[in-house]
Amino acid sequence: MTDLRVFEPTDAPIVASWIDSEESLVVWSGKAAFSWPFDPRQLVAFHAADPTRRPYVAVDRGGAPVGHLMLRSTGGAVRLGMVLVSPAARGRGHGEAMIVAGLAEAFASPDVTSVELGVYAHNAGAMRLYERLGFRAEHVDERSVSIGGQWWDSVTMRLTRQEWQES
């Protein structure tokens, strides 16, 4: 079982410990303008800088952090981002449970008509999970970011309230 709780600044060192390279930092945070080496204070400052950001930590049955995600309202939509599962917890269903809990949190507001997210096209595992949960690709931003001399495409995916309710 995986539950969500509100992110606390004391969670930042744990989440930061899951990021082991500049590449993994960008895969997780997109264009959030974090710098490498990643320091937990960057995450605390990032979340504190914008009150529309709602960061969460996923915890296992014992209360240990196993994941992180953020929701951000953008009108009638919610942006789901910064999804990360602890390397030690991967492959155990925490990612799916965390996303489902995040969707329930997002759609709890009757004004929210859809949830959108961005994922790099080469992150096939994440894309399969999002598609399994009902997200559909809407747009590809080619050459979104350059990492190590390689360009990465990013994919915007969306799940409507109706699709979520039907799944």
Coordinates of N, CA, C and O in Angstrom, one line a residue:
M1 N 0.8 -1.2 0.0 CA 0.0 0.0 0.0 C 0.9 1.2 0.0 O 1.9 1.3 0.7
T2 N 0.5 2.2 -0.8 CA 1.2 3.5 -0.9 C 0.2 4.6 -0.6 O -0.8 4.7 -1.3
D3 N 0.6 5.5 0.3 CA -0.2 6.7 0.5 C 0.6 7.9 0.2 O 1.8 7.9 0.2
L4 N -0.2 9.0 0.0 CA 0.5 10.3 -0.2 C 0.3 11.1 1.1 O -0.7 11.1 1.8
R5 N 1.4 11.9 1.4 CA 1.3 12.9 2.4 C 2.0 14.1 1.9 O 2.8 14.1 0.9
V6 N 1.7 15.3 2.5 CA 2.3 16.5 2.1 C 3.8 16.5 2.3 O 4.3 16.0 3.3
F7 N 4.6 17.0 1.3 CA 6.0 17.0 1.4 C 6.4 18.0 2.5 O 5.8 19.1 2.6
E8 N 7.4 17.6 3.3 CA 8.0 18.5 4.3 C 9.4 18.8 4.0 O 10.1 17.9 3.4
P9 N 9.9 19.9 4.3 CA 11.4 20.2 4.1 C 12.3 19.1 4.5 O 13.4 18.9 3.9
T10 N 11.9 18.4 5.6 CA 12.8 17.4 6.1 C 12.8 16.2 5.2 O 13.7 15.3 5.3
D11 N 11.9 16.1 4.2 CA 11.9 15.0 3.2 C 13.0 15.3 2.1 O 13.4 14.4 1.4
A12 N 13.4 16.5 1.9 CA 14.3 16.9 0.8 C 15.6 16.1 0.8 O 15.9 15.6 -0.3
P13 N 16.3 15.9 1.9 CA 17.5 15.1 1.7 C 17.2 13.6 1.3 O 18.0 13.1 0.5
I14 N 16.1 13.1 1.7 CA 15.8 11.7 1.2 C 15.5 11.7 -0.3 O 16.1 10.9 -1.0
V15 N 14.7 12.6 -0.7 CA 14.3 12.7 -2.2 C 15.6 13.0 -3.0 O 15.9 12.3 -4.0
A16 N 16.4 13.9 -2.5 CA 17.7 14.3 -3.2 C 18.6 13.1 -3.3 O 19.3 12.9 -4.3
S17 N 18.6 12.2 -2.3 CA 19.5 11.0 -2.4 C 19.1 10.1 -3.5 O 19.9 9.2 -3.9
W18 N 17.9 10.2 -4.0 CA 17.5 9.3 -5.1 C 18.0 9.8 -6.5 O 17.8 9.1 -7.5
I19 N 18.5 11.0 -6.5 CA 19.0 11.6 -7.8 C 20.5 11.3 -7.8 O 21.3 11.9 -7.0
D20 N 21.0 10.5 -8.7 CA 22.4 10.1 -8.7 C 23.2 10.7 -9.9 O 24.4 10.4 -10.0
S21 N 22.6 11.5 -10.7 CA 23.3 12.0 -11.9 C 22.6 13.3 -12.4 O 21.4 13.4 -12.1
E22 N 23.3 14.0 -13.2 CA 22.6 15.2 -13.9 C 21.5 14.7 -14.8 O 20.4 15.3 -14.8
E23 N 21.7 13.6 -15.4 CA 20.7 13.0 -16.3 C 19.4 12.6 -15.5 O 18.3 13.0 -15.9
S24 N 19.6 11.9 -14.4 CA 18.4 11.6 -13.6 C 17.7 12.8 -13.0 O 16.5 12.8 -12.9
L25 N 18.5 13.8 -12.7 CA 17.9 15.1 -12.3 C 17.0 15.7 -13.3 O 15.9 16.1 -13.0
V26 N 17.4 15.7 -14.6 CA 16.6 16.3 -15.7 C 15.4 15.4 -16.0 O 14.3 15.9 -16.2
V27 N 15.6 14.1 -16.0 CA 14.5 13.1 -16.2 C 13.4 13.4 -15.2 O 12.2 13.4 -15.6
W28 N 13.8 13.6 -14.0 CA 12.8 13.8 -12.9 C 12.2 15.2 -12.9 O 11.0 15.4 -12.8
S29 N 13.0 16.3 -13.1 CA 12.6 17.6 -12.9 C 12.3 18.4 -14.1 O 11.8 19.5 -14.1
G30 N 12.6 17.8 -15.3 CA 12.4 18.6 -16.5 C 13.3 19.8 -16.6 O 14.5 19.8 -16.4
K31 N 12.6 20.9 -16.9 CA 13.3 22.2 -17.0 C 13.1 23.1 -15.8 O 13.0 24.3 -15.9
A32 N 13.2 22.4 -14.6 CA 12.9 23.2 -13.4 C 14.1 24.0 -12.9 O 14.1 24.7 -11.9
A33 N 15.2 24.0 -13.7 CA 16.4 24.8 -13.5 C 17.1 24.5 -12.2 O 17.7 25.3 -11.6
F34 N 17.1 23.2 -11.8 CA 17.9 22.8 -10.7 C 19.3 22.6 -11.3 O 19.5 22.4 -12.5
S35 N 20.3 22.7 -10.4 CA 21.7 22.6 -10.9 C 22.3 21.3 -10.3 O 21.9 20.8 -9.2
W36 N 23.3 20.8 -11.0 CA 24.0 19.7 -10.5 C 25.4 20.1 -10.0 O 26.0 21.0 -10.6
P37 N 25.8 19.6 -8.9 CA 25.2 18.6 -8.1 C 24.0 19.1 -7.4 O 23.9 20.2 -6.9
F38 N 23.0 18.2 -7.2 CA 21.7 18.6 -6.6 C 21.8 18.6 -5.1 O 22.3 17.7 -4.5
D39 N 21.3 19.6 -4.6 CA 21.3 19.8 -3.1 C 19.9 19.9 -2.6 O 19.1 20.6 -3.2
P40 N 19.6 19.3 -1.5 CA 18.2 19.3 -1.0 C 17.6 20.7 -0.8 O 16.4 20.9 -1.0
R41 N 18.5 21.6 -0.5 CA 18.0 23.0 -0.3 C 17.3 23.6 -1.6 O 16.4 24.4 -1.5
Q42 N 17.8 23.1 -2.8 CA 17.2 23.5 -4.0 C 15.7 23.1 -4.1 O 14.9 23.9 -4.5
L43 N 15.5 21.9 -3.6 CA 14.1 21.4 -3.7 C 13.2 22.1 -2.7 O 12.1 22.5 -3.1
V44 N 13.7 22.4 -1.5 CA 12.9 23.1 -0.5 C 12.6 24.5 -1.1 O 11.4 25.0 -1.0
A45 N 13.6 25.2 -1.6 CA 13.4 26.5 -2.2 C 12.4 26.5 -3.4 O 11.6 27.4 -3.5
F46 N 12.5 25.5 -4.2 CA 11.7 25.4 -5.4 C 10.2 25.3 -4.9 O 9.3 26.0 -5.5
H47 N 9.9 24.4 -4.0 CA 8.5 24.2 -3.6 C 8.0 25.4 -2.8 O 6.9 25.8 -3.0
A48 N 8.9 26.1 -2.1 CA 8.4 27.3 -1.3 C 8.2 28.5 -2.2 O 7.4 29.4 -1.8
A49 N 8.8 28.5 -3.4 CA 8.8 29.7 -4.3 C 7.4 29.9 -4.9 O 7.1 31.0 -5.4
D50 N 6.6 28.9 -5.0 CA 5.3 29.0 -5.7 C 4.2 28.3 -4.9 O 4.2 27.0 -4.9
P51 N 3.3 29.0 -4.3 CA 2.2 28.4 -3.5 C 1.3 27.5 -4.3 O 0.5 26.8 -3.8
T52 N 1.3 27.6 -5.7 CA 0.4 26.8 -6.5 C 1.0 25.4 -6.6 O 0.3 24.5 -7.1
R53 N 2.2 25.2 -6.2 CA 2.8 23.8 -6.2 C 2.4 23.1 -5.0 O 2.5 23.6 -3.9
R54 N 1.9 21.9 -5.2 CA 1.5 21.0 -4.1 C 2.3 19.8 -4.2 O 2.0 18.8 -4.8
P55 N 3.4 19.8 -3.4 CA 4.3 18.6 -3.5 C 3.9 17.5 -2.4 O 3.4 17.9 -1.4
Y56 N 4.1 16.3 -2.8 CA 3.7 15.2 -2.0 C 4.8 14.1 -1.9 O 5.6 14.1 -2.9
V57 N 4.8 13.4 -0.9 CA 5.7 12.2 -0.7 C 4.9 11.0 -0.6 O 3.9 11.0 0.1
A58 N 5.2 10.0 -1.4 CA 4.5 8.7 -1.2 C 5.2 7.9 -0.2 O 6.5 7.9 -0.1
V59 N 4.5 7.3 0.7 CA 5.0 6.5 1.8 C 4.5 5.1 1.7 O 3.4 4.8 1.3
D60 N 5.3 4.1 2.2 CA 4.9 2.7 2.2 C 4.1 2.5 3.5 O 3.9 3.4 4.3
R61 N 3.7 1.3 3.7 CA 2.9 0.9 4.9 C 3.6 1.3 6.2 O 2.9 1.7 7.2
G62 N 4.9 1.3 6.3 CA 5.6 1.7 7.5 C 5.9 3.2 7.6 O 6.5 3.6 8.6
G63 N 5.4 3.9 6.6 CA 5.6 5.4 6.7 C 6.9 5.8 6.0 O 7.2 7.0 6.1
A64 N 7.7 4.9 5.5 CA 9.0 5.3 4.8 C 8.7 5.9 3.5 O 7.9 5.4 2.7
P65 N 9.4 7.1 3.2 CA 9.2 7.7 1.8 C 9.7 6.7 0.7 O 10.8 6.2 0.8
V66 N 8.8 6.6 -0.3 CA 9.2 5.8 -1.5 C 9.0 6.5 -2.8 O 9.3 6.0 -3.8
G67 N 8.5 7.7 -2.7 CA 8.3 8.5 -4.0 C 8.0 9.9 -3.7 O 7.8 10.4 -2.6
H68 N 7.9 10.7 -4.8 CA 7.7 12.1 -4.8 C 6.9 12.5 -6.0 O 7.1 11.9 -7.1
L69 N 5.9 13.4 -5.9 CA 5.3 14.0 -7.0 C 4.7 15.3 -6.6 O 4.7 15.7 -5.5
M70 N 4.4 16.1 -7.6 CA 3.9 17.4 -7.4 C 2.7 17.7 -8.3 O 2.6 17.2 -9.5
L71 N 1.7 18.4 -7.8 CA 0.5 18.8 -8.5 C 0.6 20.3 -8.6 O 0.9 21.0 -7.6
R72 N 0.2 20.9 -9.7 CA 0.1 22.3 -9.8 C -1.1 22.7 -10.7 O -1.2 22.3 -11.8
S73 N -2.0 23.5 -10.1 CA -3.2 23.9 -10.8 C -2.9 24.9 -11.9 O -2.1 25.9 -11.6
T74 N -3.5 24.7 -13.0 CA -3.3 25.7 -14.1 C -4.7 25.9 -14.8 O -5.0 25.3 -15.8
G75 N -5.5 26.6 -14.1 CA -6.9 26.8 -14.6 C -7.7 25.6 -14.3 O -7.7 25.1 -13.2
G76 N -8.4 25.1 -15.3 CA -9.2 23.9 -15.1 C -8.4 22.6 -15.2 O -9.0 21.5 -15.1
A77 N -7.1 22.7 -15.4 CA -6.3 21.5 -15.5 C -5.3 21.5 -14.3 O -5.1 22.5 -13.6
V78 N -4.8 20.3 -14.0 CA -3.7 20.2 -13.0 C -2.5 19.5 -13.7 O -2.7 18.6 -14.6
R79 N -1.4 20.1 -13.5 CA -0.1 19.5 -14.0 C 0.5 18.6 -13.0 O 0.7 19.0 -11.9
L80 N 0.7 17.4 -13.4 CA 1.4 16.4 -12.6 C 2.8 16.3 -13.0 O 3.2 16.2 -14.2
G81 N 3.7 16.5 -12.0 CA 5.1 16.5 -12.4 C 6.0 16.0 -11.3 O 5.6 15.7 -10.2
M82 N 7.3 16.0 -11.6 CA 8.4 15.6 -10.6 C 8.1 14.3 -10.0 O 8.2 14.1 -8.8
V83 N 7.7 13.3 -10.8 CA 7.3 12.0 -10.4 C 8.6 11.2 -10.2 O 9.4 11.1 -11.2
L84 N 8.8 10.7 -9.1 CA 10.1 9.9 -8.8 C 9.8 8.8 -7.8 O 9.1 9.1 -6.8
V85 N 10.2 7.6 -8.1 CA 10.2 6.5 -7.1 C 11.6 6.2 -6.7 O 12.5 6.2 -7.5
S86 N 11.7 6.0 -5.4 CA 13.0 5.6 -4.8 C 13.6 4.4 -5.6 O 12.9 3.5 -5.8
P87 N 14.9 4.4 -5.9 CA 15.5 3.3 -6.6 C 15.2 2.0 -5.8 O 15.0 0.9 -6.5
A88 N 15.3 2.0 -4.5 CA 15.1 0.8 -3.7 C 13.7 0.3 -3.8 O 13.4 -0.9 -3.5
A89 N 12.7 1.2 -4.1 CA 11.3 0.8 -4.1 C 10.7 0.5 -5.5 O 9.5 0.1 -5.6
R90 N 11.5 0.6 -6.5 CA 11.0 0.4 -7.9 C 10.7 -1.0 -8.2 O 11.2 -1.9 -7.6
G91 N 9.7 -1.2 -9.0 CA 9.2 -2.5 -9.4 C 8.3 -3.2 -8.4 O 8.0 -4.4 -8.5
R92 N 7.8 -2.4 -7.5 CA 6.9 -3.0 -6.5 C 5.5 -2.4 -6.5 O 4.7 -2.5 -5.5
G93 N 5.2 -1.6 -7.5 CA 3.8 -1.0 -7.6 C 3.7 0.3 -7.0 O 2.6 0.9 -7.1
H94 N 4.7 0.9 -6.4 CA 4.6 2.2 -5.7 C 4.3 3.3 -6.7 O 3.6 4.2 -6.4
G95 N 5.0 3.2 -7.9 CA 4.8 4.3 -8.8 C 3.3 4.4 -9.3 O 2.7 5.5 -9.3
E96 N 2.7 3.3 -9.6 CA 1.3 3.3 -10.1 C 0.4 3.7 -8.9 O -0.5 4.6 -9.1
A97 N 0.6 3.2 -7.7 CA -0.2 3.6 -6.6 C -0.1 5.1 -6.3 O -1.0 5.8 -6.0
M98 N 1.1 5.6 -6.4 CA 1.4 7.0 -6.2 C 0.7 7.9 -7.2 O 0.0 8.9 -6.9
I99 N 0.7 7.5 -8.5 CA 0.1 8.3 -9.5 C -1.5 8.2 -9.3 O -2.1 9.2 -9.5
V100 N -2.0 7.0 -9.0 CA -3.4 6.9 -8.8 C -3.9 7.8 -7.6 O -4.9 8.5 -7.7
A101 N -3.1 7.8 -6.6 CA -3.4 8.7 -5.4 C -3.3 10.2 -5.8 O -4.1 11.0 -5.4
G102 N -2.3 10.5 -6.6 CA -2.2 11.9 -7.1 C -3.4 12.3 -8.0 O -3.9 13.4 -7.9
L103 N -3.8 11.4 -8.8 CA -5.0 11.6 -9.7 C -6.2 11.9 -8.8 O -7.0 12.8 -9.1
A104 N -6.4 11.0 -7.8 CA -7.6 11.2 -6.9 C -7.5 12.6 -6.2 O -8.5 13.3 -6.1
E105 N -6.3 13.0 -5.8 CA -6.1 14.3 -5.2 C -6.5 15.4 -6.2 O -7.2 16.4 -5.9
A106 N -6.0 15.3 -7.4 CA -6.2 16.3 -8.5 C -7.7 16.4 -8.8 O -8.2 17.5 -8.9
F107 N -8.3 15.3 -9.0 CA -9.7 15.3 -9.4 C -10.7 15.5 -8.3 O -11.9 15.5 -8.5
A108 N -10.2 15.6 -7.1 CA -11.1 15.9 -5.9 C -11.7 17.2 -6.0 O -12.8 17.4 -5.5
S109 N -11.1 18.1 -6.8 CA -11.7 19.4 -7.0 C -12.6 19.3 -8.2 O -12.2 18.9 -9.3
P110 N -13.9 19.7 -8.1 CA -14.8 19.6 -9.2 C -14.5 20.5 -10.4 O -15.0 20.2 -11.5
D111 N -13.7 21.5 -10.2 CA -13.3 22.4 -11.2 C -12.2 21.8 -12.2 O -12.0 22.3 -13.3
V112 N -11.6 20.7 -11.8 CA -10.5 20.2 -12.6 C -11.1 19.3 -13.7 O -11.8 18.3 -13.4
T113 N -10.8 19.6 -14.9 CA -11.3 18.8 -16.0 C -10.3 17.8 -16.6 O -10.7 16.9 -17.3
S114 N -9.0 18.1 -16.3 CA -8.0 17.2 -16.8 C -6.7 17.3 -16.0 O -6.5 18.3 -15.3
V115 N -5.9 16.3 -16.2 CA -4.5 16.3 -15.6 C -3.6 16.0 -16.8 O -3.8 15.2 -17.6
E116 N -2.5 16.9 -16.8 CA -1.5 16.7 -17.9 C -0.2 16.5 -17.2 O 0.0 16.8 -16.1
L117 N 0.7 16.0 -18.0 CA 2.1 15.8 -17.6 C 3.0 15.8 -18.8 O 2.6 15.7 -19.9
G118 N 4.3 16.0 -18.5 CA 5.3 15.9 -19.5 C 6.3 14.8 -19.2 O 6.6 14.5 -18.0
V119 N 6.7 14.0 -20.2 CA 7.6 12.9 -20.0 C 8.5 12.9 -21.2 O 8.1 13.2 -22.3
Y120 N 9.8 12.6 -20.9 CA 10.7 12.5 -22.0 C 10.4 11.2 -22.8 O 10.2 10.1 -22.2
A121 N 10.5 11.3 -24.1 CA 10.1 10.2 -25.0 C 10.9 8.9 -24.8 O 10.4 7.8 -25.0
H122 N 12.1 9.0 -24.4 CA 12.9 7.8 -24.1 C 12.6 7.1 -22.8 O 13.1 6.0 -22.6
N123 N 11.8 7.7 -22.0 CA 11.4 7.1 -20.7 C 10.2 6.2 -20.9 O 9.1 6.4 -20.5
A124 N 10.5 5.1 -21.6 CA 9.5 4.2 -22.0 C 8.7 3.6 -20.9 O 7.5 3.4 -21.0
G125 N 9.3 3.2 -19.8 CA 8.6 2.7 -18.6 C 7.6 3.6 -18.1 O 6.4 3.2 -17.8
A126 N 7.9 4.9 -17.9 CA 7.0 5.9 -17.4 C 5.8 6.1 -18.4 O 4.7 6.1 -18.0
M127 N 6.2 6.1 -19.7 CA 5.1 6.3 -20.7 C 4.1 5.1 -20.7 O 2.9 5.3 -20.8
R128 N 4.6 3.9 -20.5 CA 3.7 2.7 -20.5 C 2.8 2.8 -19.2 O 1.6 2.5 -19.3
L129 N 3.4 3.3 -18.1 CA 2.5 3.4 -16.9 C 1.5 4.4 -17.1 O 0.3 4.2 -16.8
Y130 N 1.8 5.6 -17.6 CA 0.8 6.7 -17.9 C -0.2 6.2 -18.8 O -1.4 6.5 -18.6
E131 N 0.2 5.5 -19.9 CA -0.8 5.0 -20.9 C -1.8 4.0 -20.2 O -3.0 4.0 -20.5
R132 N -1.2 3.1 -19.4 CA -2.0 2.1 -18.7 C -3.1 2.8 -17.8 O -4.2 2.3 -17.6
L133 N -2.7 4.0 -17.3 CA -3.6 4.7 -16.4 C -4.6 5.6 -17.2 O -5.4 6.3 -16.6
G134 N -4.5 5.6 -18.5 CA -5.5 6.3 -19.3 C -4.9 7.6 -20.0 O -5.6 8.2 -20.8
F135 N -3.7 8.0 -19.7 CA -3.2 9.2 -20.3 C -2.9 8.9 -21.8 O -2.6 7.8 -22.2
R136 N -3.1 9.9 -22.6 CA -2.8 9.9 -24.0 C -1.9 11.0 -24.4 O -2.0 12.1 -24.0
A137 N -1.0 10.7 -25.4 CA -0.1 11.7 -25.9 C -0.8 12.7 -26.7 O -1.7 12.4 -27.5
E138 N -0.5 14.0 -26.4 CA -1.2 15.1 -27.1 C -0.2 15.9 -28.0 O -0.6 16.4 -29.0
H139 N 1.0 15.9 -27.6 CA 2.0 16.8 -28.3 C 3.4 16.3 -28.0 O 3.7 15.9 -26.9
V140 N 4.2 16.4 -29.1 CA 5.6 16.1 -28.9 C 6.4 17.3 -29.2 O 6.2 18.0 -30.2
D141 N 7.2 17.7 -28.2 CA 8.1 18.8 -28.3 C 9.5 18.3 -28.7 O 10.2 17.8 -27.8
E142 N 9.8 18.3 -30.0 CA 11.1 17.8 -30.4 C 12.3 18.6 -29.9 O 12.2 19.8 -29.8
R143 N 13.3 17.9 -29.6 CA 14.6 18.6 -29.1 C 14.3 19.6 -28.0 O 14.7 20.7 -28.0
S144 N 13.6 19.0 -27.0 CA 13.2 19.8 -25.8 C 14.3 20.3 -25.0 O 14.4 21.4 -24.5
V145 N 15.3 19.4 -24.8 CA 16.4 19.7 -23.9 C 17.6 18.9 -24.4 O 17.5 17.8 -24.9
S146 N 18.8 19.4 -24.2 CA 20.0 18.7 -24.6 C 20.8 18.3 -23.4 O 21.1 19.1 -22.5
I147 N 21.0 17.0 -23.3 CA 21.8 16.4 -22.2 C 22.9 15.6 -22.7 O 22.7 14.7 -23.5
G148 N 24.1 15.9 -22.3 CA 25.3 15.2 -22.7 C 25.5 15.2 -24.2 O 25.9 14.2 -24.8
G149 N 25.1 16.3 -24.9 CA 25.2 16.4 -26.3 C 24.1 15.7 -27.1 O 24.1 15.6 -28.3
Q150 N 23.1 15.1 -26.4 CA 22.0 14.5 -27.1 C 20.7 15.2 -26.8 O 20.4 15.7 -25.7
W151 N 19.9 15.4 -27.9 CA 18.6 16.1 -27.7 C 17.5 15.1 -27.3 O 17.5 14.0 -27.8
W152 N 16.7 15.5 -26.3 CA 15.6 14.7 -25.9 C 14.3 15.3 -26.3 O 14.1 16.5 -26.1
D153 N 13.4 14.5 -26.8 CA 12.0 15.0 -27.1 C 11.2 14.8 -25.9 O 11.4 13.8 -25.1
S154 N 10.2 15.7 -25.7 CA 9.3 15.6 -24.5 C 7.9 15.4 -25.1 O 7.6 15.9 -26.1
V155 N 7.1 14.6 -24.4 CA 5.8 14.3 -24.8 C 4.8 14.9 -23.7 O 5.0 14.6 -22.5
T156 N 3.8 15.6 -24.1 CA 2.8 16.1 -23.2 C 1.6 15.1 -23.3 O 1.2 14.7 -24.4
M157 N 1.2 14.6 -22.2 CA 0.1 13.6 -22.1 C -1.0 14.2 -21.2 O -0.8 15.0 -20.4
R158 N -2.2 13.8 -21.5 CA -3.4 14.3 -20.8 C -4.4 13.1 -20.5 O -4.5 12.2 -21.3
L159 N -5.0 13.3 -19.4 CA -6.1 12.4 -18.9 C -7.3 13.3 -18.5 O -7.1 14.2 -17.6
T160 N -8.4 13.1 -19.2 CA -9.6 13.9 -18.8 C -10.3 13.3 -17.6 O -10.1 12.1 -17.3
R161 N -11.1 14.1 -17.0 CA -11.9 13.6 -15.8 C -12.8 12.4 -16.3 O -12.9 11.4 -15.6
Q162 N -13.4 12.6 -17.4 CA -14.3 11.5 -18.0 C -13.5 10.2 -18.2 O -14.0 9.1 -17.8
E163 N -12.3 10.3 -18.8 CA -11.5 9.1 -19.0 C -11.1 8.5 -17.7 O -11.1 7.3 -17.5
W164 N -10.8 9.3 -16.7 CA -10.4 8.8 -15.4 C -11.5 8.1 -14.7 O -11.4 7.0 -14.1
Q165 N -12.7 8.7 -14.8 CA -13.9 8.1 -14.2 C -14.3 6.8 -14.9 O -14.8 5.9 -14.2
E166 N -14.0 6.7 -16.2 CA -14.4 5.5 -16.9 C -13.4 4.3 -16.7 O -13.7 3.2 -17.0
S167 N -12.2 4.7 -16.2 CA -11.2 3.6 -16.1 C -11.3 2.9 -14.8 O -12.0 3.2 -13.9

